[in-house]
Amino acid sequence: MISSTMLINADEIITRAFDNYENEIKLSVTDFCQVAHFTRPTFYARYGDMPHLGVELLIKKLESNFKLAENNYGKGVQDLLLYMFDDRKYLLRLYYLIKAYSQQRNGKFAARFPKLLEQAIYIKTLEYVRRRSRTGDYSVKAVNDAAHVIYTIVYEWLNEGLEQNPSSVISRCQIAVAVIDDQVNKKIR
């Protein structure tokens, strides 16, 4: 796992590198090192490899923008989707970078991106329900299923290039949001 400070630095470097290589989908370690003024050994010592860095950066970006309001899971989902739409150029370039590496022979870590994204959404959702449940009597399966629906919609939208209007994507998430609200608001019998 790459430290938060190193991810912030890498995020800034990748942003500059994307600006320098406007038409490139695949950003190489050499490209990154030129922008960062690193040697290749410094890059590998800090970040492992490019697929690992790309996955960690994209997951961190999405996690940090999936802020679950005190008592409003739906607002957190909405804010995440609006963030994704607003920052779509950068997010898509990271996503396409990951996809390019996942199709290579050594791209096993990059190929794990969908599962890591699903896990991140599930953990945040379960944490939200655990902290806000009135009774502690919630269904882990219902929470898991709702988080899976949110993940599926987010991943599908990302995979389609974030072209669809965020309001229609938000409305597709409403059933899952209602399930989470029901789990949080269960009453003592």
PDB file of C-alpha atoms in Angstrom:
ATOM      1  CA  MET A   1       0.000   0.000   0.000  1.00  0.00           C
ATOM      2  CA  ILE A   2       1.306   3.428  -0.964  1.00  0.00           C
ATOM      3  CA  SER A   3       1.212   6.098   1.748  1.00  0.00           C
ATOM      4  CA  SER A   4      -1.284   8.963   1.486  1.00  0.00           C
ATOM      5  CA  THR A   5       1.487  11.544   1.154  1.00  0.00           C
ATOM      6  CA  MET A   6       3.090   9.632  -1.699  1.00  0.00           C
ATOM      7  CA  LEU A   7      -0.331   9.285  -3.399  1.00  0.00           C
ATOM      8  CA  ILE A   8      -0.904  13.035  -3.164  1.00  0.00           C
ATOM      9  CA  ASN A   9       2.512  13.658  -4.723  1.00  0.00           C
ATOM     10  CA  ALA A  10       1.868  11.047  -7.422  1.00  0.00           C
ATOM     11  CA  ASP A  11      -1.538  12.574  -8.146  1.00  0.00           C
ATOM     12  CA  GLU A  12       0.070  15.962  -8.781  1.00  0.00           C
ATOM     13  CA  ILE A  13       2.766  14.402 -10.980  1.00  0.00           C
ATOM     14  CA  ILE A  14       0.301  12.327 -12.997  1.00  0.00           C
ATOM     15  CA  THR A  15      -1.903  15.388 -13.520  1.00  0.00           C
ATOM     16  CA  ARG A  16       1.096  17.262 -14.953  1.00  0.00           C
ATOM     17  CA  ALA A  17       2.144  14.232 -17.001  1.00  0.00           C
ATOM     18  CA  PHE A  18      -1.360  13.904 -18.478  1.00  0.00           C
ATOM     19  CA  ASP A  19      -1.182  17.590 -19.404  1.00  0.00           C
ATOM     20  CA  ASN A  20       2.207  17.031 -21.101  1.00  0.00           C
ATOM     21  CA  TYR A  21       1.064  13.927 -22.970  1.00  0.00           C
ATOM     22  CA  GLU A  22      -2.409  15.102 -23.996  1.00  0.00           C
ATOM     23  CA  ASN A  23      -3.186  12.288 -26.421  1.00  0.00           C
ATOM     24  CA  GLU A  24      -1.584   9.451 -24.523  1.00  0.00           C
ATOM     25  CA  ILE A  25      -3.823   6.895 -22.855  1.00  0.00           C
ATOM     26  CA  LYS A  26      -0.909   4.876 -21.588  1.00  0.00           C
ATOM     27  CA  LEU A  27       1.467   6.784 -19.367  1.00  0.00           C
ATOM     28  CA  SER A  28       4.789   5.012 -18.943  1.00  0.00           C
ATOM     29  CA  VAL A  29       7.135   5.015 -15.977  1.00  0.00           C
ATOM     30  CA  THR A  30       9.573   6.962 -18.168  1.00  0.00           C
ATOM     31  CA  ASP A  31       6.930   9.636 -18.839  1.00  0.00           C
ATOM     32  CA  PHE A  32       6.145   9.861 -15.128  1.00  0.00           C
ATOM     33  CA  CYS A  33       9.842  10.091 -14.217  1.00  0.00           C
ATOM     34  CA  GLN A  34      10.466  12.869 -16.753  1.00  0.00           C
ATOM     35  CA  VAL A  35       7.729  15.012 -15.223  1.00  0.00           C
ATOM     36  CA  ALA A  36       8.671  14.147 -11.637  1.00  0.00           C
ATOM     37  CA  HIS A  37      12.412  14.473 -12.210  1.00  0.00           C
ATOM     38  CA  PHE A  38      12.805  10.983 -10.725  1.00  0.00           C
ATOM     39  CA  THR A  39      15.022   8.149 -11.713  1.00  0.00           C
ATOM     40  CA  ARG A  40      13.319   4.871 -12.519  1.00  0.00           C
ATOM     41  CA  PRO A  41      14.679   3.236  -9.340  1.00  0.00           C
ATOM     42  CA  THR A  42      13.146   6.087  -7.281  1.00  0.00           C
ATOM     43  CA  PHE A  43       9.785   5.519  -8.960  1.00  0.00           C
ATOM     44  CA  TYR A  44       9.851   1.760  -8.323  1.00  0.00           C
ATOM     45  CA  ALA A  45      10.976   2.250  -4.716  1.00  0.00           C
ATOM     46  CA  ARG A  46       8.079   4.626  -4.028  1.00  0.00           C
ATOM     47  CA  TYR A  47       5.231   3.293  -6.136  1.00  0.00           C
ATOM     48  CA  GLY A  48       5.951  -0.276  -7.157  1.00  0.00           C
ATOM     49  CA  ASP A  49       4.792  -0.072 -10.744  1.00  0.00           C
ATOM     50  CA  MET A  50       2.473   2.007 -12.913  1.00  0.00           C
ATOM     51  CA  PRO A  51      -0.582  -0.301 -12.714  1.00  0.00           C
ATOM     52  CA  HIS A  52      -0.333  -0.406  -8.914  1.00  0.00           C
ATOM     53  CA  LEU A  53      -0.038   3.366  -8.720  1.00  0.00           C
ATOM     54  CA  GLY A  54      -2.953   3.921 -11.115  1.00  0.00           C
ATOM     55  CA  VAL A  55      -5.275   1.593  -9.206  1.00  0.00           C
ATOM     56  CA  GLU A  56      -4.367   3.044  -5.811  1.00  0.00           C
ATOM     57  CA  LEU A  57      -4.809   6.608  -7.071  1.00  0.00           C
ATOM     58  CA  LEU A  58      -8.195   5.977  -8.652  1.00  0.00           C
ATOM     59  CA  ILE A  59      -9.531   4.054  -5.631  1.00  0.00           C
ATOM     60  CA  LYS A  60      -8.267   6.788  -3.278  1.00  0.00           C
ATOM     61  CA  LYS A  61      -9.858   9.529  -5.408  1.00  0.00           C
ATOM     62  CA  LEU A  62     -13.225   7.782  -5.395  1.00  0.00           C
ATOM     63  CA  GLU A  63     -13.055   6.822  -1.695  1.00  0.00           C
ATOM     64  CA  SER A  64     -12.160  10.329  -0.604  1.00  0.00           C
ATOM     65  CA  ASN A  65     -15.093  11.756  -2.567  1.00  0.00           C
ATOM     66  CA  PHE A  66     -17.601   9.212  -1.226  1.00  0.00           C
ATOM     67  CA  LYS A  67     -18.270  11.256   1.888  1.00  0.00           C
ATOM     68  CA  LEU A  68     -21.223   9.852   3.727  1.00  0.00           C
ATOM     69  CA  ALA A  69     -23.119  12.647   5.431  1.00  0.00           C
ATOM     70  CA  GLU A  70     -24.160  12.123   9.034  1.00  0.00           C
ATOM     71  CA  ASN A  71     -27.656  10.919   8.228  1.00  0.00           C
ATOM     72  CA  ASN A  72     -27.883  10.902   4.462  1.00  0.00           C
ATOM     73  CA  TYR A  73     -26.389   8.025   2.491  1.00  0.00           C
ATOM     74  CA  GLY A  74     -28.104   9.246  -0.683  1.00  0.00           C
ATOM     75  CA  LYS A  75     -26.347  12.617  -0.460  1.00  0.00           C
ATOM     76  CA  GLY A  76     -23.004  10.823  -0.205  1.00  0.00           C
ATOM     77  CA  VAL A  77     -23.752   8.770  -3.322  1.00  0.00           C
ATOM     78  CA  GLN A  78     -24.941  11.886  -5.144  1.00  0.00           C
ATOM     79  CA  ASP A  79     -21.806  13.824  -4.188  1.00  0.00           C
ATOM     80  CA  LEU A  80     -19.591  10.971  -5.416  1.00  0.00           C
ATOM     81  CA  LEU A  81     -21.357  10.837  -8.772  1.00  0.00           C
ATOM     82  CA  LEU A  82     -21.248  14.619  -9.214  1.00  0.00           C
ATOM     83  CA  TYR A  83     -17.529  14.617  -8.366  1.00  0.00           C
ATOM     84  CA  MET A  84     -16.913  11.872 -10.936  1.00  0.00           C
ATOM     85  CA  PHE A  85     -18.724  13.851 -13.617  1.00  0.00           C
ATOM     86  CA  ASP A  86     -16.900  17.086 -12.765  1.00  0.00           C
ATOM     87  CA  ASP A  87     -13.450  15.425 -12.768  1.00  0.00           C
ATOM     88  CA  ARG A  88     -14.244  12.956 -15.547  1.00  0.00           C
ATOM     89  CA  LYS A  89     -11.322  13.806 -17.839  1.00  0.00           C
ATOM     90  CA  TYR A  90      -8.752  12.964 -15.176  1.00  0.00           C
ATOM     91  CA  LEU A  91     -10.647   9.939 -13.814  1.00  0.00           C
ATOM     92  CA  LEU A  92     -11.131   8.477 -17.272  1.00  0.00           C
ATOM     93  CA  ARG A  93      -7.478   8.885 -18.134  1.00  0.00           C
ATOM     94  CA  LEU A  94      -6.555   7.031 -14.944  1.00  0.00           C
ATOM     95  CA  TYR A  95      -9.172   4.374 -15.688  1.00  0.00           C
ATOM     96  CA  TYR A  96      -7.958   3.889 -19.272  1.00  0.00           C
ATOM     97  CA  LEU A  97      -4.382   3.711 -17.996  1.00  0.00           C
ATOM     98  CA  ILE A  98      -5.444   0.911 -15.629  1.00  0.00           C
ATOM     99  CA  LYS A  99      -7.372  -0.880 -18.391  1.00  0.00           C
ATOM    100  CA  ALA A 100      -4.371  -0.728 -20.729  1.00  0.00           C
ATOM    101  CA  TYR A 101      -2.163  -2.349 -18.090  1.00  0.00           C
ATOM    102  CA  SER A 102      -4.787  -4.915 -17.056  1.00  0.00           C
ATOM    103  CA  GLN A 103      -4.765  -6.346 -20.561  1.00  0.00           C
ATOM    104  CA  GLN A 104      -1.020  -6.953 -20.477  1.00  0.00           C
ATOM    105  CA  ARG A 105       0.596 -10.184 -19.375  1.00  0.00           C
ATOM    106  CA  ASN A 106       1.853  -8.644 -16.101  1.00  0.00           C
ATOM    107  CA  GLY A 107      -1.320  -6.638 -15.402  1.00  0.00           C
ATOM    108  CA  LYS A 108      -2.745  -8.836 -12.629  1.00  0.00           C
ATOM    109  CA  PHE A 109      -2.935  -6.001 -10.088  1.00  0.00           C
ATOM    110  CA  ALA A 110      -4.598  -3.626 -12.552  1.00  0.00           C
ATOM    111  CA  ALA A 111      -7.141  -6.334 -13.406  1.00  0.00           C
ATOM    112  CA  ARG A 112      -8.172  -6.327  -9.723  1.00  0.00           C
ATOM    113  CA  PHE A 113      -9.434  -2.728  -9.933  1.00  0.00           C
ATOM    114  CA  PRO A 114     -13.164  -3.629 -10.217  1.00  0.00           C
ATOM    115  CA  LYS A 115     -13.008  -5.884  -7.167  1.00  0.00           C
ATOM    116  CA  LEU A 116     -11.073  -3.292  -5.157  1.00  0.00           C
ATOM    117  CA  LEU A 117     -13.623  -0.617  -6.081  1.00  0.00           C
ATOM    118  CA  GLU A 118     -16.498  -2.881  -5.050  1.00  0.00           C
ATOM    119  CA  GLN A 119     -14.775  -3.637  -1.742  1.00  0.00           C
ATOM    120  CA  ALA A 120     -14.177   0.080  -1.038  1.00  0.00           C
ATOM    121  CA  ILE A 121     -17.852   0.917  -1.623  1.00  0.00           C
ATOM    122  CA  TYR A 122     -18.991  -2.011   0.518  1.00  0.00           C
ATOM    123  CA  ILE A 123     -16.702  -1.099   3.430  1.00  0.00           C
ATOM    124  CA  LYS A 124     -17.839   2.546   3.425  1.00  0.00           C
ATOM    125  CA  THR A 125     -21.495   1.493   3.193  1.00  0.00           C
ATOM    126  CA  LEU A 126     -21.270  -1.070   5.985  1.00  0.00           C
ATOM    127  CA  GLU A 127     -19.384   1.398   8.188  1.00  0.00           C
ATOM    128  CA  TYR A 128     -22.123   3.974   7.560  1.00  0.00           C
ATOM    129  CA  VAL A 129     -24.885   1.521   8.538  1.00  0.00           C
ATOM    130  CA  ARG A 130     -23.024   0.245  11.608  1.00  0.00           C
ATOM    131  CA  ARG A 131     -22.489   3.750  12.977  1.00  0.00           C
ATOM    132  CA  ARG A 132     -26.002   4.995  12.304  1.00  0.00           C
ATOM    133  CA  SER A 133     -28.194   1.965  12.908  1.00  0.00           C
ATOM    134  CA  ARG A 134     -30.792   2.751  15.545  1.00  0.00           C
ATOM    135  CA  THR A 135     -31.031  -0.822  16.784  1.00  0.00           C
ATOM    136  CA  GLY A 136     -27.971  -2.617  15.482  1.00  0.00           C
ATOM    137  CA  ASP A 137     -30.463  -4.967  13.860  1.00  0.00           C
ATOM    138  CA  TYR A 138     -29.588  -4.710  10.200  1.00  0.00           C
ATOM    139  CA  SER A 139     -29.069  -7.283   7.495  1.00  0.00           C
ATOM    140  CA  VAL A 140     -25.467  -7.534   6.351  1.00  0.00           C
ATOM    141  CA  LYS A 141     -26.761  -9.240   3.211  1.00  0.00           C
ATOM    142  CA  ALA A 142     -29.120  -6.334   2.426  1.00  0.00           C
ATOM    143  CA  VAL A 143     -26.281  -3.847   2.993  1.00  0.00           C
ATOM    144  CA  ASN A 144     -23.954  -5.924   0.803  1.00  0.00           C
ATOM    145  CA  ASP A 145     -26.566  -6.183  -1.951  1.00  0.00           C
ATOM    146  CA  ALA A 146     -27.253  -2.427  -1.875  1.00  0.00           C
ATOM    147  CA  ALA A 147     -23.516  -1.621  -1.949  1.00  0.00           C
ATOM    148  CA  HIS A 148     -23.133  -4.039  -4.862  1.00  0.00           C
ATOM    149  CA  VAL A 149     -25.868  -2.196  -6.788  1.00  0.00           C
ATOM    150  CA  ILE A 150     -24.111   1.143  -6.168  1.00  0.00           C
ATOM    151  CA  TYR A 151     -20.780  -0.371  -7.258  1.00  0.00           C
ATOM    152  CA  THR A 152     -22.323  -1.864 -10.412  1.00  0.00           C
ATOM    153  CA  ILE A 153     -23.861   1.457 -11.425  1.00  0.00           C
ATOM    154  CA  VAL A 154     -20.651   3.415 -10.690  1.00  0.00           C
ATOM    155  CA  TYR A 155     -18.416   0.910 -12.497  1.00  0.00           C
ATOM    156  CA  GLU A 156     -20.733   0.651 -15.496  1.00  0.00           C
ATOM    157  CA  TRP A 157     -20.882   4.445 -15.763  1.00  0.00           C
ATOM    158  CA  LEU A 158     -17.079   4.678 -15.542  1.00  0.00           C
ATOM    159  CA  ASN A 159     -16.683   1.914 -18.112  1.00  0.00           C
ATOM    160  CA  GLU A 160     -19.049   3.769 -20.471  1.00  0.00           C
ATOM    161  CA  GLY A 161     -16.927   6.928 -20.259  1.00  0.00           C
ATOM    162  CA  LEU A 162     -19.026   8.892 -17.729  1.00  0.00           C
ATOM    163  CA  GLU A 163     -21.104  10.202 -20.620  1.00  0.00           C
ATOM    164  CA  GLN A 164     -24.555   9.791 -19.088  1.00  0.00           C
ATOM    165  CA  ASN A 165     -25.982  12.740 -17.161  1.00  0.00           C
ATOM    166  CA  PRO A 166     -25.250  12.329 -13.420  1.00  0.00           C
ATOM    167  CA  SER A 167     -28.890  12.962 -12.470  1.00  0.00           C
ATOM    168  CA  SER A 168     -30.015   9.843 -14.351  1.00  0.00           C
ATOM    169  CA  VAL A 169     -27.227   7.822 -12.728  1.00  0.00           C
ATOM    170  CA  ILE A 170     -28.247   9.177  -9.313  1.00  0.00           C
ATOM    171  CA  SER A 171     -31.848   8.128  -9.934  1.00  0.00           C
ATOM    172  CA  ARG A 172     -30.682   4.581 -10.803  1.00  0.00           C
ATOM    173  CA  CYS A 173     -29.090   4.395  -7.334  1.00  0.00           C
ATOM    174  CA  GLN A 174     -32.275   5.300  -5.442  1.00  0.00           C
ATOM    175  CA  ILE A 175     -33.458   1.747  -4.743  1.00  0.00           C
ATOM    176  CA  ALA A 176     -30.109   0.854  -3.175  1.00  0.00           C
ATOM    177  CA  VAL A 177     -30.148   4.103  -1.174  1.00  0.00           C
ATOM    178  CA  ALA A 178     -33.650   3.242   0.089  1.00  0.00           C
ATOM    179  CA  VAL A 179     -32.417  -0.189   1.213  1.00  0.00           C
ATOM    180  CA  ILE A 180     -29.593   1.434   3.189  1.00  0.00           C
ATOM    181  CA  ASP A 181     -32.019   3.936   4.741  1.00  0.00           C
ATOM    182  CA  ASP A 182     -34.330   1.063   5.731  1.00  0.00           C
ATOM    183  CA  GLN A 183     -31.454  -0.805   7.376  1.00  0.00           C
ATOM    184  CA  VAL A 184     -30.399   2.276   9.331  1.00  0.00           C
ATOM    185  CA  ASN A 185     -33.923   3.168  10.414  1.00  0.00           C
ATOM    186  CA  LYS A 186     -35.167  -0.237  11.571  1.00  0.00           C
ATOM    187  CA  LYS A 187     -37.241   0.153  14.687  1.00  0.00           C
ATOM    188  CA  ILE A 188     -37.096  -1.922  17.842  1.00  0.00           C
ATOM    189  CA  ARG A 189     -40.008  -4.339  17.899  1.00  0.00           C
TER     190      ARG A 189
END
